[in-house]
Each structure stands twice: as structure tokens, then as C-alpha cells.
Coordinates of C-alpha atoms and ligand atoms in Angstrom, one line a residue:
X1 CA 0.0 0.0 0.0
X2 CA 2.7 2.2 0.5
X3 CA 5.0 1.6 -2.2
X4 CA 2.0 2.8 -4.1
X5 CA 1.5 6.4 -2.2
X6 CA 1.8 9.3 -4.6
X7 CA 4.1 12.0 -4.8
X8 CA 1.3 14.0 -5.9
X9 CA -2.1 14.8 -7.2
X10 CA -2.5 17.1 -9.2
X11 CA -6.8 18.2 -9.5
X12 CA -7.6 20.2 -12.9
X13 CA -9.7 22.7 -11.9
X14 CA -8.8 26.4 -13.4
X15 CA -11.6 25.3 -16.3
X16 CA -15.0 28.2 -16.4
X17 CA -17.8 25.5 -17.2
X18 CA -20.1 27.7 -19.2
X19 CA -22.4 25.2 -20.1
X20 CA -23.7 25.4 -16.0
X21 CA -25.1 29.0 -17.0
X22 CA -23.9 29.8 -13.9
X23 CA -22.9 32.6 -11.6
X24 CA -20.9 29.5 -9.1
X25 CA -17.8 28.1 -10.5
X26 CA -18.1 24.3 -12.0
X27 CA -16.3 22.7 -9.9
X28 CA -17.8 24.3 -7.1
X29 CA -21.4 22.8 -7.6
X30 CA -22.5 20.5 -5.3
X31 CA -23.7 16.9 -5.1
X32 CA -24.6 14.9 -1.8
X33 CA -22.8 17.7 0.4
X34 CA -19.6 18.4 -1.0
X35 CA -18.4 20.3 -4.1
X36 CA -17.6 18.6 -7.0
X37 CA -13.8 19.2 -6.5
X38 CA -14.6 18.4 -3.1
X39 CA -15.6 15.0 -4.4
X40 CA -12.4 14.5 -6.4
X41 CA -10.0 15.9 -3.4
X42 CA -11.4 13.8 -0.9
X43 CA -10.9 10.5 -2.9
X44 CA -7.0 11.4 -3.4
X45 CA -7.2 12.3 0.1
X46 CA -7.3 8.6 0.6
X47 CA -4.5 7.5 -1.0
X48 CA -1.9 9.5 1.4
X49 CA -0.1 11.8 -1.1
X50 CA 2.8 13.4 -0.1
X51 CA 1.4 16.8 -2.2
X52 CA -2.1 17.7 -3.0
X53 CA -2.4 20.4 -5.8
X54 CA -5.6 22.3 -7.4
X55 CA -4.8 24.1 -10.4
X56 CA -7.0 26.7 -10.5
X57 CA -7.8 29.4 -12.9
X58 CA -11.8 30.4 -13.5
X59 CA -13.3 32.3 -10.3
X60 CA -9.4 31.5 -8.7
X61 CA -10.1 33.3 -5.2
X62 CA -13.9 31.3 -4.9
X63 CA -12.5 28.3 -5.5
X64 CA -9.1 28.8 -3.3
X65 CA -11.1 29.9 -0.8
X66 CA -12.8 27.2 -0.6
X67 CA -10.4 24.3 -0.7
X68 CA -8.8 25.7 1.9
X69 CA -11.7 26.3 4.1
X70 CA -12.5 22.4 3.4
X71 CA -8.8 21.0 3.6
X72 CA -5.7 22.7 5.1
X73 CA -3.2 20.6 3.4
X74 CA -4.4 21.5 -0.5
X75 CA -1.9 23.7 -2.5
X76 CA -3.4 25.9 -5.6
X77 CA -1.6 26.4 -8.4
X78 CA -2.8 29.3 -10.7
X79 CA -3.3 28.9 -14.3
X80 CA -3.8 32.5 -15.7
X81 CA -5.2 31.0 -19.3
X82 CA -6.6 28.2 -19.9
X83 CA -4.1 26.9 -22.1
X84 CA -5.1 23.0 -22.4
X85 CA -5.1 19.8 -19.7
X86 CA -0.9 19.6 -20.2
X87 CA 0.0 23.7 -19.5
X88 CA -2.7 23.2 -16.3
X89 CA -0.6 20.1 -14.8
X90 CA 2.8 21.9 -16.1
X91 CA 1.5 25.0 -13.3
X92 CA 0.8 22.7 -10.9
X93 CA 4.2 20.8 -11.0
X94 CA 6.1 24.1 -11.3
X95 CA 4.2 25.9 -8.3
X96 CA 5.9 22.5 -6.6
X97 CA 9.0 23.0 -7.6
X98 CA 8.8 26.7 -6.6
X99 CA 8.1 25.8 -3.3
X100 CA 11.4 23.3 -3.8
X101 CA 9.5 20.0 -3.9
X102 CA 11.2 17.4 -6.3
X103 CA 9.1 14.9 -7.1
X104 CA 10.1 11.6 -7.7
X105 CA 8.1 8.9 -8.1
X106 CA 3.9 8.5 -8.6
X107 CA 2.3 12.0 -9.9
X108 CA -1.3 11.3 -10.8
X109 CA -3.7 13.4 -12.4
X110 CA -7.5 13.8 -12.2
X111 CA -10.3 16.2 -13.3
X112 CA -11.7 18.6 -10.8
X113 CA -15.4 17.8 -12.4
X114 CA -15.6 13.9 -11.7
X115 CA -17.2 13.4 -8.5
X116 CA -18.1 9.9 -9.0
X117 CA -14.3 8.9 -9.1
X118 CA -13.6 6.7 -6.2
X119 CA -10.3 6.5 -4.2
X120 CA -10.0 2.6 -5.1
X121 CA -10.5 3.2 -8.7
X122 CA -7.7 5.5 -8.3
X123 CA -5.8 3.2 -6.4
X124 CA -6.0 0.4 -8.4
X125 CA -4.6 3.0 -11.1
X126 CA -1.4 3.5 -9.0
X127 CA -1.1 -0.5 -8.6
X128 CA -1.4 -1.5 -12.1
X129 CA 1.6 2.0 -13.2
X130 CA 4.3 0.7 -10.4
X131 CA 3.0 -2.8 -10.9
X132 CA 3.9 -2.5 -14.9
X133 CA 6.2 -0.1 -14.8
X134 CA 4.6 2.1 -16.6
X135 CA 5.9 5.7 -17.4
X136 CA 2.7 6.7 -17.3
X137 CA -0.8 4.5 -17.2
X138 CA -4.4 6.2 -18.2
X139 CA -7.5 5.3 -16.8
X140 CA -9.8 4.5 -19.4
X141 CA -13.6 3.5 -20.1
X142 CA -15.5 1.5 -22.6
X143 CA -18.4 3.7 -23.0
X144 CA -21.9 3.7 -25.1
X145 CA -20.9 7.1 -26.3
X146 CA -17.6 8.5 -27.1
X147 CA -18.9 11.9 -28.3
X148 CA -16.2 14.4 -27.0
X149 CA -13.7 12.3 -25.5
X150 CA -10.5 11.9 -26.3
X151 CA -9.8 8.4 -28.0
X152 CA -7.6 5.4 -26.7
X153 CA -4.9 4.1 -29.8
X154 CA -3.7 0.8 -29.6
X155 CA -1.3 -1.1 -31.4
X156 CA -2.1 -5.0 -32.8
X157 CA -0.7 -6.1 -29.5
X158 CA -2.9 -4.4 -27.9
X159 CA 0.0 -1.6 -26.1
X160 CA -1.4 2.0 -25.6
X161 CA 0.2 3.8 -28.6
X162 CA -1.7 7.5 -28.0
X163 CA -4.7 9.4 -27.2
X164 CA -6.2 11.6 -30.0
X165 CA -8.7 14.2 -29.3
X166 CA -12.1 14.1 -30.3
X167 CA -12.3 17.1 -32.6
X168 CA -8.7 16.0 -34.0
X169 CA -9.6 12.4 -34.9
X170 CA -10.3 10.4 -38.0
X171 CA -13.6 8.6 -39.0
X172 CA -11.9 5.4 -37.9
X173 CA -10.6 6.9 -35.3
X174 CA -14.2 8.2 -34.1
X175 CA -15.4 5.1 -34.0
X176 CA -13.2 3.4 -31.1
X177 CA -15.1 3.3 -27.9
X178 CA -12.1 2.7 -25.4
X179 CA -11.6 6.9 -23.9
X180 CA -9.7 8.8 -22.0
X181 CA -10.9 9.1 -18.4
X182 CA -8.4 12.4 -17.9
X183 CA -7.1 10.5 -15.3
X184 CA -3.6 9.4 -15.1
X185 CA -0.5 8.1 -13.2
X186 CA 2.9 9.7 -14.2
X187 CA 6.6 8.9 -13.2
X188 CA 6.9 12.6 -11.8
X189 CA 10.3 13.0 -13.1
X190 CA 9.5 12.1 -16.7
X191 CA 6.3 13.6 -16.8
X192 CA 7.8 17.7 -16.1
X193 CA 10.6 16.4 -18.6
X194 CA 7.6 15.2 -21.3
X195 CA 5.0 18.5 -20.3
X196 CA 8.4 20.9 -21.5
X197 CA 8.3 18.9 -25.7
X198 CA 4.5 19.2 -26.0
X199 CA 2.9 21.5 -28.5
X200 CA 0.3 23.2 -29.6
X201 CA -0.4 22.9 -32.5
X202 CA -3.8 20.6 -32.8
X203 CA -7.2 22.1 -33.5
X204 CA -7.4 24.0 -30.4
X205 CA -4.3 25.4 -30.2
X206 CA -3.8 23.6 -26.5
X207 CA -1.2 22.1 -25.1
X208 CA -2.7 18.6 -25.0
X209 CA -1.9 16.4 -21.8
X210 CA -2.6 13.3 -23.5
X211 CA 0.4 14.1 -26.2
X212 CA 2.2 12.9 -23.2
X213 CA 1.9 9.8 -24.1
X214 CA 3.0 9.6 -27.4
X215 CA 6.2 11.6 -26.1
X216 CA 7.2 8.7 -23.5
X217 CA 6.1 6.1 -25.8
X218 CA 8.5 7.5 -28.8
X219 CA 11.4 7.9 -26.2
X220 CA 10.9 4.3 -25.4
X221 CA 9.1 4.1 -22.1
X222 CA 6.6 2.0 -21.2
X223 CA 3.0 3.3 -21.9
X224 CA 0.3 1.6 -20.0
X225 CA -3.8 1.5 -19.4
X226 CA -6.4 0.4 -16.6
X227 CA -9.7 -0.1 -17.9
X228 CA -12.3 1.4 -15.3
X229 CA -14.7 -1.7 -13.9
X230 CA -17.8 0.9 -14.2
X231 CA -17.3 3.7 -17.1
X232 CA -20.2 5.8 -15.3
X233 CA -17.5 6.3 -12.4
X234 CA -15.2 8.6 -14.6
X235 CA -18.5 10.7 -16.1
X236 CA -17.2 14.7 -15.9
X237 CA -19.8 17.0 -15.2
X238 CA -20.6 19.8 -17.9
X239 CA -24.2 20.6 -17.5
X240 CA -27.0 20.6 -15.0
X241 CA -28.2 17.5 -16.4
X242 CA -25.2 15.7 -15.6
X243 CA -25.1 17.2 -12.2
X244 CA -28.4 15.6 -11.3
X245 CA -27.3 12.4 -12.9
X246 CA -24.1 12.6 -11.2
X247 CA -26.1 13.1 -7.9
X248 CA -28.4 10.1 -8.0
X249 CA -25.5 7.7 -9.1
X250 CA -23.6 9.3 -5.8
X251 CA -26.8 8.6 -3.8
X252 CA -27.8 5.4 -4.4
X253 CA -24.1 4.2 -4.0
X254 CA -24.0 5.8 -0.7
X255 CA -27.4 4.2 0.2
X256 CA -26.3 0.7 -0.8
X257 CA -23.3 1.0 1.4
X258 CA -25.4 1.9 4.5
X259 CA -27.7 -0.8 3.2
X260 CA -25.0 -2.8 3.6
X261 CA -23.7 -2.2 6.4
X262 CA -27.0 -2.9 8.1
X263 CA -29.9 0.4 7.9
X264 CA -32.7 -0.4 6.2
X265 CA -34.1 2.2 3.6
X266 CA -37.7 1.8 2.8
X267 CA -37.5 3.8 -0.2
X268 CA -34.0 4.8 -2.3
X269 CA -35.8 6.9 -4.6
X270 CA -36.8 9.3 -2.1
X271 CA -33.8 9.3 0.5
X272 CA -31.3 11.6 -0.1
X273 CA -28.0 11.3 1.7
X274 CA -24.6 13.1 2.3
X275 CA -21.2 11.4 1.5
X276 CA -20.7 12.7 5.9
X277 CA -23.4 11.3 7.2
X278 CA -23.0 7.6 9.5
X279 CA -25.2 4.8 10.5
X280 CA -25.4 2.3 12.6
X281 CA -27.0 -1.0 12.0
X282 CA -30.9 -1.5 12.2
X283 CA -31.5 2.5 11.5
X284 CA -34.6 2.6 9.6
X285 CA -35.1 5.3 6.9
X286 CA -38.6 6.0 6.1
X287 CA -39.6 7.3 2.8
X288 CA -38.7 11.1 1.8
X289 CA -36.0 11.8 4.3
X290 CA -32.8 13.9 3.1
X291 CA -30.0 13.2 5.9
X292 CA -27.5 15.9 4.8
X293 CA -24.0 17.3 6.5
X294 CA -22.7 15.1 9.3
X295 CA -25.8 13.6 10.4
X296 CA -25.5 10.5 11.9
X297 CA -28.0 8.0 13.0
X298 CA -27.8 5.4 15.8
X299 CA -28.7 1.6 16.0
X300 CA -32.2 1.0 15.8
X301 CA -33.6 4.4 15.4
X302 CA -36.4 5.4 12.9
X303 CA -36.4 8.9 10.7
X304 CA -38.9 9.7 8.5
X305 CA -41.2 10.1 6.8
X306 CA -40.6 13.3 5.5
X307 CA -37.5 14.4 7.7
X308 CA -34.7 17.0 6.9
X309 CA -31.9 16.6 9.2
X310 CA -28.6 18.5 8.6
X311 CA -25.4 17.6 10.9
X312 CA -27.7 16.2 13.3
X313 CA -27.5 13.3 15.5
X314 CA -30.4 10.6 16.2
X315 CA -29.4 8.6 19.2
X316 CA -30.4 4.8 19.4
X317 CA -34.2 3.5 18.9
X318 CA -34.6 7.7 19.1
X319 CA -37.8 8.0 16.2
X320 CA -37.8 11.3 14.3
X321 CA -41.0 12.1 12.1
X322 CA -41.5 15.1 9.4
X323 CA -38.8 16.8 11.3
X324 CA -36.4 19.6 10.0
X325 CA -33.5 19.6 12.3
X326 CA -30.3 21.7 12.0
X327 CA -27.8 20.7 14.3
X328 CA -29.2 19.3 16.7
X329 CA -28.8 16.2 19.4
X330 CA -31.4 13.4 20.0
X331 CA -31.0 11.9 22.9
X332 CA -31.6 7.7 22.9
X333 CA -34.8 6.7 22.9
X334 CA -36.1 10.3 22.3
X335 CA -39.1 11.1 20.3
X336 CA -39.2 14.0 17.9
X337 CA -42.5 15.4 15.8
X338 CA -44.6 14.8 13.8
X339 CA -43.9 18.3 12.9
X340 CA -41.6 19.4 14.9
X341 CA -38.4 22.0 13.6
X342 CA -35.2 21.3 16.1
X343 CA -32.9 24.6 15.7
X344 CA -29.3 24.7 16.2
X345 CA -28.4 23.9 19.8
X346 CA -31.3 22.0 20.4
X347 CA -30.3 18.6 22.7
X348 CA -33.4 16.1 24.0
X349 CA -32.2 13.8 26.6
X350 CA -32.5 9.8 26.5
X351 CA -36.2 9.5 26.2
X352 CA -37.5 13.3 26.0
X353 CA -39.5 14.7 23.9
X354 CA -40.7 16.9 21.1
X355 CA -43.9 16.8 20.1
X356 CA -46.0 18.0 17.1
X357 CA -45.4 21.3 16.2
X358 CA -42.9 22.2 18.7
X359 CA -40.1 24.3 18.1
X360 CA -36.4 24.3 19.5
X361 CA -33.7 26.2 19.3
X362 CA -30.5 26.7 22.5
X363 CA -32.4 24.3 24.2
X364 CA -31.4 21.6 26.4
X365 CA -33.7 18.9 27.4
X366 CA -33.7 16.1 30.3
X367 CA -33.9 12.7 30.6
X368 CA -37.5 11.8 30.1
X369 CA -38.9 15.4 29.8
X370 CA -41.4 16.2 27.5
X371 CA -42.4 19.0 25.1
X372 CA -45.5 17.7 23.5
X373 CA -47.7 19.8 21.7
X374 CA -47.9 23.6 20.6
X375 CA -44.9 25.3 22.5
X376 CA -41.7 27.3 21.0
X377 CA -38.4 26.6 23.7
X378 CA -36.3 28.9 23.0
X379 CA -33.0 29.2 25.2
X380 CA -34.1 27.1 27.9
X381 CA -32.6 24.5 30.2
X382 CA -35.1 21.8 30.8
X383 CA -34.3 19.0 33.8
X384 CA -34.9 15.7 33.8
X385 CA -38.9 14.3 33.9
X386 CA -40.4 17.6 33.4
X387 CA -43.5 18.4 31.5
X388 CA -44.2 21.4 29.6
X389 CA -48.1 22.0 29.0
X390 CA -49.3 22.5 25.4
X391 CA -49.0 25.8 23.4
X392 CA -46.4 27.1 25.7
X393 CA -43.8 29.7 24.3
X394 CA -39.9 30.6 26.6
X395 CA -40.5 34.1 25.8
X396 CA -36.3 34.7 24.9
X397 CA -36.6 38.0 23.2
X398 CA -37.2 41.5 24.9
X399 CA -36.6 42.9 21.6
X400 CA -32.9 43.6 21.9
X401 CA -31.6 40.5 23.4
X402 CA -32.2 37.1 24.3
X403 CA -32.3 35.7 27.8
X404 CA -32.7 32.3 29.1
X405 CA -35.1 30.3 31.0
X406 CA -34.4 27.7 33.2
X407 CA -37.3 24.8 34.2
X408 CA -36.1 22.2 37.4
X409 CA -36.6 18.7 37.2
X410 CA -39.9 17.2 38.0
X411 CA -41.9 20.6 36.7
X412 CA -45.9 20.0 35.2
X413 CA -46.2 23.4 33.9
X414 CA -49.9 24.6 32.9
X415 CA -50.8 24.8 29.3
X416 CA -50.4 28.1 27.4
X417 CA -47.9 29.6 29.8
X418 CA -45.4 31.8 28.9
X419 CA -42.4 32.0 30.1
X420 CA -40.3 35.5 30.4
X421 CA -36.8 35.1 30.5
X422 CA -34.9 35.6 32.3
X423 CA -36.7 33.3 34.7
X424 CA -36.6 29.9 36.8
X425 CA -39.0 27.5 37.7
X426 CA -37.5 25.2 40.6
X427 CA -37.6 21.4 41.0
X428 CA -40.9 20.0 41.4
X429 CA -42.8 23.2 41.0
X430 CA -46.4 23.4 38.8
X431 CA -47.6 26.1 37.5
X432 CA -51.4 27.3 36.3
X433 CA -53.0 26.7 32.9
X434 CA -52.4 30.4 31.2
X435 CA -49.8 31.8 33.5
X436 CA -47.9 34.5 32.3
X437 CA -44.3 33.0 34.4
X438 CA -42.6 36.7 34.9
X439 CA -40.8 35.7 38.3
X440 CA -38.6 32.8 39.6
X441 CA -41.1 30.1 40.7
X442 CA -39.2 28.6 44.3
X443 CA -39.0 24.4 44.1
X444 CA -42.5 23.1 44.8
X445 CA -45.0 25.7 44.7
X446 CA -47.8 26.5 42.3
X447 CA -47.6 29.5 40.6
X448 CA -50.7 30.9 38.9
X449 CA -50.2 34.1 37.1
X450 CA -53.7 34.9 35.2
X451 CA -56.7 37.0 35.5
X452 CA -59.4 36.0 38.2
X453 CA -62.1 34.5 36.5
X454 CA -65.7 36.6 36.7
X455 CA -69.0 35.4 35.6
X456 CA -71.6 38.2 35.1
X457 CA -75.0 36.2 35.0
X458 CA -77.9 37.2 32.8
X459 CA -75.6 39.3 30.8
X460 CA -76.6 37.8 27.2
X461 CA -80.2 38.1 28.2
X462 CA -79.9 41.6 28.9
X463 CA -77.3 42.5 26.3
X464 CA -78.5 40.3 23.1
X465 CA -82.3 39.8 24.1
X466 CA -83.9 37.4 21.1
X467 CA -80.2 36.4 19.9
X468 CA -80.1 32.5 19.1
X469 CA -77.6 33.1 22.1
X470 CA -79.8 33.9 24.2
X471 CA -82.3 31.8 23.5
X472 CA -79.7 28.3 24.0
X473 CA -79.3 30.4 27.6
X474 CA -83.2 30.4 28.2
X475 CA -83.9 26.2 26.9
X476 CA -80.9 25.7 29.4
X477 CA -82.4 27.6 31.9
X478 CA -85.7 25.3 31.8
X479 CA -84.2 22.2 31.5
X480 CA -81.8 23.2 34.5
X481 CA -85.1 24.2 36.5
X482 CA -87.0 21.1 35.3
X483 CA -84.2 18.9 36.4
X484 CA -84.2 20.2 39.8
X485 CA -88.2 18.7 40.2
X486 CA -90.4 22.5 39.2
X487 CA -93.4 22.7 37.8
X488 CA -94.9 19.9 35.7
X489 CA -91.8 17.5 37.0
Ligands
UD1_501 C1 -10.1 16.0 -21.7 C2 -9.1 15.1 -22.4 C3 -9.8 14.0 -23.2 C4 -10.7 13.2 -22.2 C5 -11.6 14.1 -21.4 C6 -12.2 13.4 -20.2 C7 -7.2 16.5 -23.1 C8 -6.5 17.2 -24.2 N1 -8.3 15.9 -23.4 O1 -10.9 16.6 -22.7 O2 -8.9 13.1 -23.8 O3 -11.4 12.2 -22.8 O4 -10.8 15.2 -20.8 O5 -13.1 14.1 -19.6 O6 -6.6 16.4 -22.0 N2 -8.6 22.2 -17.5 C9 -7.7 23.1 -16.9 N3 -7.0 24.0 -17.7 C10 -7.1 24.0 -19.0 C11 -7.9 23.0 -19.7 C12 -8.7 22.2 -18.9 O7 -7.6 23.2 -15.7 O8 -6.4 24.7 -19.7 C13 -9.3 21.3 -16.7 C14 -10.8 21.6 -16.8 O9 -11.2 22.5 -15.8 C15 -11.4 20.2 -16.5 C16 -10.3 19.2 -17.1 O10 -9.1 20.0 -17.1 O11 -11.5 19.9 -15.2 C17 -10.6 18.7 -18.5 O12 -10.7 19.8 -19.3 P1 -11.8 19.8 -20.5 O13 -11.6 21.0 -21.3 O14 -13.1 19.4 -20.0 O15 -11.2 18.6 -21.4 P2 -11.9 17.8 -22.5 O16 -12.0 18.6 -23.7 O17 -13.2 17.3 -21.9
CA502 CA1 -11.9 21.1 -23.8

């Protein structure tokens, strides 16, 4: 494994991707949670090269920016024109050899736009070069339709003799099937030697990186391929088509892996997942769910249907229905929705609760407390075995800050109470049905905080004499009087 570690990588990014008709750089699109570059970095993450490099060129500072918001250790390398695939990887080795790297041994080169590309694909890439010793070995594809890609020449023995381009090839030519992935391992050393002879003078006036080839082959090296098991894996993204088809192919073989590995998915079609997001075994994924960031779910919990959960985590047998979550913690055994929206910050104990259209956000909630109907908790500590009464709201907000309220352990607060922060309920207190909570409540008392109730009797009679009001007052009136044994009983 580690006679087959690269020198380098060397990610082709500086390309503008007009056909996205779009104000985001190509390569910064994204697909299950990460860019498409994103994509391609993290799978040559994997192999352990000693250099990482983006060349980059189109929308430089967006996309520089980024990779190095995602992954310290990436170098860019700055193409100023897009010259061709052979002057982008002659940048990114010279922006090396700036910084006084040498490289010798295993330089491979990717595309920036092929998200699907896995790192054992590209492994296997390495194995076959050092394992054939191979001046340089191209992944290639038997695909259903050449149309644009550059196309594989082979000799009657079957050796790699070139790649010609697409728009600089023959009928016969045309009609091989065999293409270049743009994906290749390099002997370093030969490669920076080779990138200085090529030229420019094809159809597009590029330098070409696939003339490589022919340059090693016609100074006697060894020129080499590995044929990709699944051609769809080296598919480059050009259009918005291809990013959606790119997407579902990236889904469903992240969903077959946590299939796999033990989660049951009711329905693929409608589960969307992140390439961050973990399972354990017996999660069950009901139909219509997008997990997305770093969610994770634990063993034996259920989510869905119809849940949106981003960098969240679901703790064992928790069940989460038509949820949106945004990072927040579910305790084990918790119960979340239907309907319910968990905001940042939001954690529920083992076994708490959030009910149906509840709403969280800075909250932290005990062991076994419970949150069921109604109610907005909003920078609140909760204790353990509490119960908030329906349609409450933690009134946080005083219109220039927020302030937090804090409810004991063992609490039954009344329904439709409010809560005014800053303020504490202590453990074991209750408090009335439509309090309005504006001071500390001590452990164990009742606090009632509403309006004394007043009945004004007759008052309809008087006020709406003949209304059908009224008149439901009067029938009640007789029946109440018949009941009691008056006349005519
Ligand atoms: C290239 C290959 C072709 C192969 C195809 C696979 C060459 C000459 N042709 O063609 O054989 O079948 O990829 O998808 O190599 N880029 C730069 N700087 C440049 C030009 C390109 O960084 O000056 C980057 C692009 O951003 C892109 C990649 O290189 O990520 C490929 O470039 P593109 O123009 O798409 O190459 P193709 O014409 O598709
Ligand atoms: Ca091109």
C-alpha cells in the first residue's frame, strides 16, 4: 500500500464551465454535500499523497477559498489562461518546484469535475503504473458514447500507442469506444521532462496532456492502461443535467453501502443522503427523508417520513418524524415530531420529547422530559422528567436580546404559559393553565399568574335579548329548573 503512495495529485480545476449557465464556478457545484472538486480531493485524500495540488484558474479566489476552508493541506496552483489539460498540470508541478519540492516517483492526475471517481479506482490506477512499470498508465472507459472524449490508440498487440482528441480524430478513429478518463499516473520525473516537448499545434491550439503519451512512448518508455470496472464512475460534469445524474448515481451508492452495512431504507428513490453522514445497524429510513452534513444516526432508530436533518444526531431506537433539524442532538430513545423544527443547539435527553409542532432552538432537554404539543423553547434548560403543557412559548426575546429560562426537574407546567426570560421554575414546581411566568417560581410551589375569572350572570339576556344566544341560555335555563323537580316534573 505504500509503495504505491503518490508524490502528488494534481486536481484540474482552473476550467470556467459555461455550459452550467452559472454565476458558481463548475467545480464548485455541489452533489450529496460536497463540491464537486470536493468530491475528487477527498478520494485522493485517501490515497496518502505526499502533495495535494488544485490548479486553479476560472473564479481563482472562490475556489481557493474554498479548498482551503475544506482542507488545510491542499496547494493551488494558478493557471492565468486556460491553455489546455498539459499547461494546467505543467502549473501545478512548477508551483511545486517553486516551493522546492522534487518529485520523484507516482504524480497522478484527475479532473476537478468527476465526482463519482472513487479512491480505489484511483488506487487500483497506482497499482497496475508501479505494478507494470509504466511511465505513465491512463485510466480509461468502454463507454456507449464517445462523443467528446478523447480516444484510446492501440497497437495489434494491444500496447497503448496514444490518445487523439475528439475534434482532431479520424472517421476510424471516431469510432473506437475505449476513452480517456483524464485521469492518469505519471513517473513525476518524466512527466515535467515530457509536459516541456509538448505542443500546440492541434485544432485548439492547446497544449494537449494526453500528447504525453506519445512523447514517452516515442522515447521508449513503457506506456500503460487500466480499464475502469464501471465507465459511469469517470463521467465529468458539464451541464445541470449531468449534475443531477451525477447526484443520484452518488446517492444510491451511498445508500447501498449503509444498506450494507446494516440500515434499512424503505424507499432509495426518495432518500437523499450526504457522503458525511453515519449509520449504525438497524437504522430505519422512512420514505422522503434527506440526511445531509454530518448527520448520523444510531442503531435501531427510525427517521422519516418526511424528515430533513442536517449535521444532526439521532441517538439509538430515538424515532424522528417530518422533522427539520439543523444541528441538533437526540438523545436515545427520544421522540421528535410529527412536525416538529429542532434549531441549532437543540439537545433532548434519552427519552425526551418533542412533540408535534414544537419548536427548539438553544435548548437543552432532560432525561424523560417532554415538550408535546404547541410550544416554541427557545434558550431554555429543561431538567430531567419535566413536563411542559401544550401551546407554551420561553419568551427569549425583549426585543434587543435574548435571555434564558431555566425549568427544574420534575416541573408540570400549565398549558399556554409563557415564560419571560430571564426566569426559573425550581424542581418540582407546577404552574397554572395560562400563567404569564414573569418571576422565579421557588421548588415546589404553584404559581398561577392569570386574570381571576368573573361570571356576570344574565348578561346575554340583557345585552342580546332574542339572539339564538340567548335563546340556548333560556332552553338551558328550563331544562336546568325542570331537572331540579319544578313545575310539571
Ligand atoms: C479531456 C481530455 C480527453 C478526455 C476528457 C475526459 C485532453 C486534451 N483531453 O478533454 O482526452 O477524454 O478530458 O473528460 O486532455 N482544464 C484546466 N485547464 C485547461 C484546460 C482544462 O484546468 O487549460 C481542466 C478543466 O477544468 C477540466 C479538465 O481540465 O476539469 C478537463 O478539461 P476539459 O476542457 O473538460 O477537457 P476535455 O476537452 O473534456
Ligand atoms: Ca476542452
Amino acid at each position: 500500500m505504500s509503495a504505491n503512495r503518490p508524490a502528488a495529485v494534481v486536481v484540474l480545476a482552473a476550467g470556467e464551465g459555461t455550459r452550467m449557465k452559472s454565476a458558481t464556478p463548475k467545480v464548485l457545484h455541489e452533489i450529496c454535500g460536497r463540491s464537486l472538486v470536493g468530491h475528487v480531493v477527498s478520494a485522493a485524500r485517501e490515497l496518502k499523497p505526499e502533495h495535494l495540488v488544485v490548479v486553479v484558474g476560472h473564479a481563482r479566489e472562490q475556489v481557493t477559498g474554498h479548498l482551503a476552508a475544506r482542507d488545510a493541506g491542499v496547494r493551488t496552483a494558478v493557471q492565468e489562461e486556460q491553455n489546455g489539460t498539459g499547461h494546467a498540470v505543467r502549473m501545478g508541478l512548477e508551483a511545486l518546484a517553486a516551493e522546492g519540492v522534487r518529485l520523484s516517483g507516482t504524480v497522478l492526475v484527475a479532473c476537478g469535475d468527476t465526482p463519482l471517481l472513487t479512491s480505489g479506482t484511483l488506487a487500483a490506477l497506482a497499482r497496475t503504473h508501479a505494478g507494470d512499470g509504466n511511465a505513465v498508465t491512463v485510466l480509461t472507459a468502454r463507454v456507449p458514447d464517445a462523443t467528446g472524449y478523447g480516444r484510446i490508440m492501440r497497437a495489434a498487440d494491444g500496447s497503448v500507442t496514444g490518445i487523439v482528441e475528439h475534434k482532431d480524430a479520424t472517421d476510424e478513429q471516431l469510432a473506437v469506444r475505449e476513452i480517456n478518463s483524464g485521469v492518469f499516473a505519471f513517473d513525476g520525473a518524466l512527466l515535467a521532462d515530457a509536459l516541456g516537448r509538448v505542443r500546440t499545434d492541434n485544432s485548439q491550439g492547446e497544449e494537449y496532456l494526453t500528447d504525453v503519451l506519445g512523447i514517452l512512448r516515442a522515447d521508449g518508455h513503457r506506456v500503460g492502461a487500466c480499464v475502469a470496472a464501471d465507465h459511469r464512475e469517470i463521467a465529468g460534469i458539464n451541464n445541470r443535467v449531468q449534475l443531477a445524474q451525477a447526484r443520484r448515481m452518488l446517492n444510491d451508492r451511498l445508500l447501498e453501502r449503509a444498506m450494507l452495512a446494516g440500515v434499512t431504507v424503505v424507499d432509495p428513490a426518495t432518500t437523499w443522503v450526504d457522503a458525511d453522514v453515519t449509520f449504525e445497524p438497524d437504522a430505519l429510513v422512512h420514505p422522503g427523508t434527506q440526511l445531509l452534513g454530518a448527520t448520523h444516526l444510531g442503531a435501531g432508530c427510525e427517521v422519516g417520513p418526511q424528515a430533513r436533518l442536517t449535521d444532526t444526531r439521532v441517538g439509538a431506537e430515538a424515532t424522528v418524524s417530518n422533522t427539520v433539524a439543523v444541528r441538533a442532538e437526540v438523545g436515545e430513545g427520544a421522540s421528535v415530531g410529527p412536525y416538529a423544527y429542532l434549531r441549532p443547539g437543540t439537545v433532548l435527553g434519552p427519552r425526551a420529547k418533542a412533540g408535534t409542532y414544537v419548536e427548539m432552538k438553544n435548548a437543552t432537554v432532560g432525561e424523560g422530559s417532554k415538550v408535546p404539543h404547541l410550544s416554541y423553547v427557545g434558550d431554555a434548560t429543561i431538567g430531567d422528567h419535566t413536563n411542559i403543557g401544550a401551546a407554551s412559548v420561553f419568551v427569549n426575546y425583549d426585543g434587543e436580546a435574548k435571555h434564558h429560562t431555566t425549568i427544574g426537574s420534575h416541573c408540570k407546567t400549565g398549558s399556554d404559559n409563557m415564560f419571560v426570560a430571564p426566569v426559573t421554575v425550581g424542581d418540582g414546581a407546577y404552574t397554572a393553565a395560562g400563567s404569564v411566568i414573569t418571576k422565579d417560581v421557588p421548588p415546589g410551589s404553584l404559581a398561577v399568574a392569570r386574570g381571576q375569572q368573573r361570571n356576570i350572570e344574565g348578561w346575554v339576556a340583557r345585552k342580546r335579548p332574542g339572539s339564538a344566544a340567548a335563546q340556548a341560555a333560556q332552553a338551558a335555563g328550563e331544562e336546568r329548573e325542570s331537572e331540579r323537580g319544578g313545575p310539571g316534573a
